[in-house]
Amino acid sequence: MTYIDDRGGTIQTKALEIAEFTVSGNPTTNQYFTLTLEDDTFGSSPSVTTDTITLSAGHYKCSCFFAVSKPGNGAKNYKYQLELDGSLTGFVGQTKSYLNTNIDSSDAVFSILSGTKPLKLKLLAIEVSAPTILTGECKLWIWRSDL
């Protein structure tokens, strides 16, 4: 997209970048899911180490969706949320009907004004017992634009 800057009429071009991560693992409460970068269009791919994505300065929107199997007990569910630089951010997500609440993705919108910050996906709670993650179907999507 191209914009005319209100600070002197300079033309600026901003691209929307996207990254796809697969979510896996079997964390316990208050621990983190494993994140694997599958593909991205970032100018410089985000750094990933097991459960941490290092993000550089920019504007971000993140969405995480889960697919799980619950053999033998339909009450097996996760409640989860994104964590930026040690603080929970955005909306809580849950697998199907966690404590009789609707299915929701965990979504967050934030800006990093300078430097880098770590992003993680935290397991907040398990209802009854842990469901089985359908790894190929559990995704974290991150959209980014320059400041």
Coordinates of N, CA and C in Angstrom, one line a residue, residues 18-22 36-42 45-46 139-142:
I18 N 3.2 -11.6 6.6 CA 2.5 -12.6 7.3 C 3.4 -13.8 7.6
A19 N 3.2 -14.4 8.8 CA 4.0 -15.6 9.1 C 3.0 -16.6 9.7
E20 N 3.3 -17.9 9.3 CA 2.5 -19.0 9.7 C 3.3 -19.9 10.6
F21 N 2.8 -20.2 11.8 CA 3.5 -21.1 12.8 C 2.6 -22.3 13.1
T22 N 3.2 -23.4 13.3 CA 2.5 -24.6 13.8 C 2.7 -24.6 15.3
T36 N 6.6 -23.6 15.7 CA 7.5 -23.8 14.6 C 7.1 -23.0 13.4
L37 N 8.1 -22.2 12.9 CA 7.8 -21.4 11.7 C 7.7 -22.2 10.5
E38 N 6.5 -22.1 9.8 CA 6.3 -22.9 8.6 C 6.6 -22.1 7.3
D39 N 6.2 -20.8 7.3 CA 6.4 -20.0 6.2 C 6.2 -18.5 6.6
D40 N 6.8 -17.6 5.8 CA 6.6 -16.2 6.1 C 7.0 -15.3 4.9
T41 N 6.5 -14.1 4.9 CA 6.8 -13.1 3.9 C 7.5 -11.9 4.5
F42 N 8.0 -12.1 5.8 CA 8.7 -11.0 6.5 C 9.9 -10.7 5.7
S45 N 13.0 -13.0 8.4 CA 12.1 -14.0 9.1 C 12.3 -13.9 10.6
P46 N 11.2 -14.0 11.4 CA 11.3 -13.9 12.8 C 12.1 -15.1 13.4
K139 N -2.6 -23.6 14.5 CA -1.8 -22.5 13.8 C -1.8 -21.2 14.6
L140 N -0.7 -20.5 14.5 CA -0.5 -19.1 15.0 C -0.2 -18.3 13.7
W141 N -1.0 -17.3 13.5 CA -0.7 -16.4 12.3 C -0.3 -15.1 12.8
I142 N 0.7 -14.5 12.3 CA 1.1 -13.2 12.7 C 1.2 -12.3 11.4

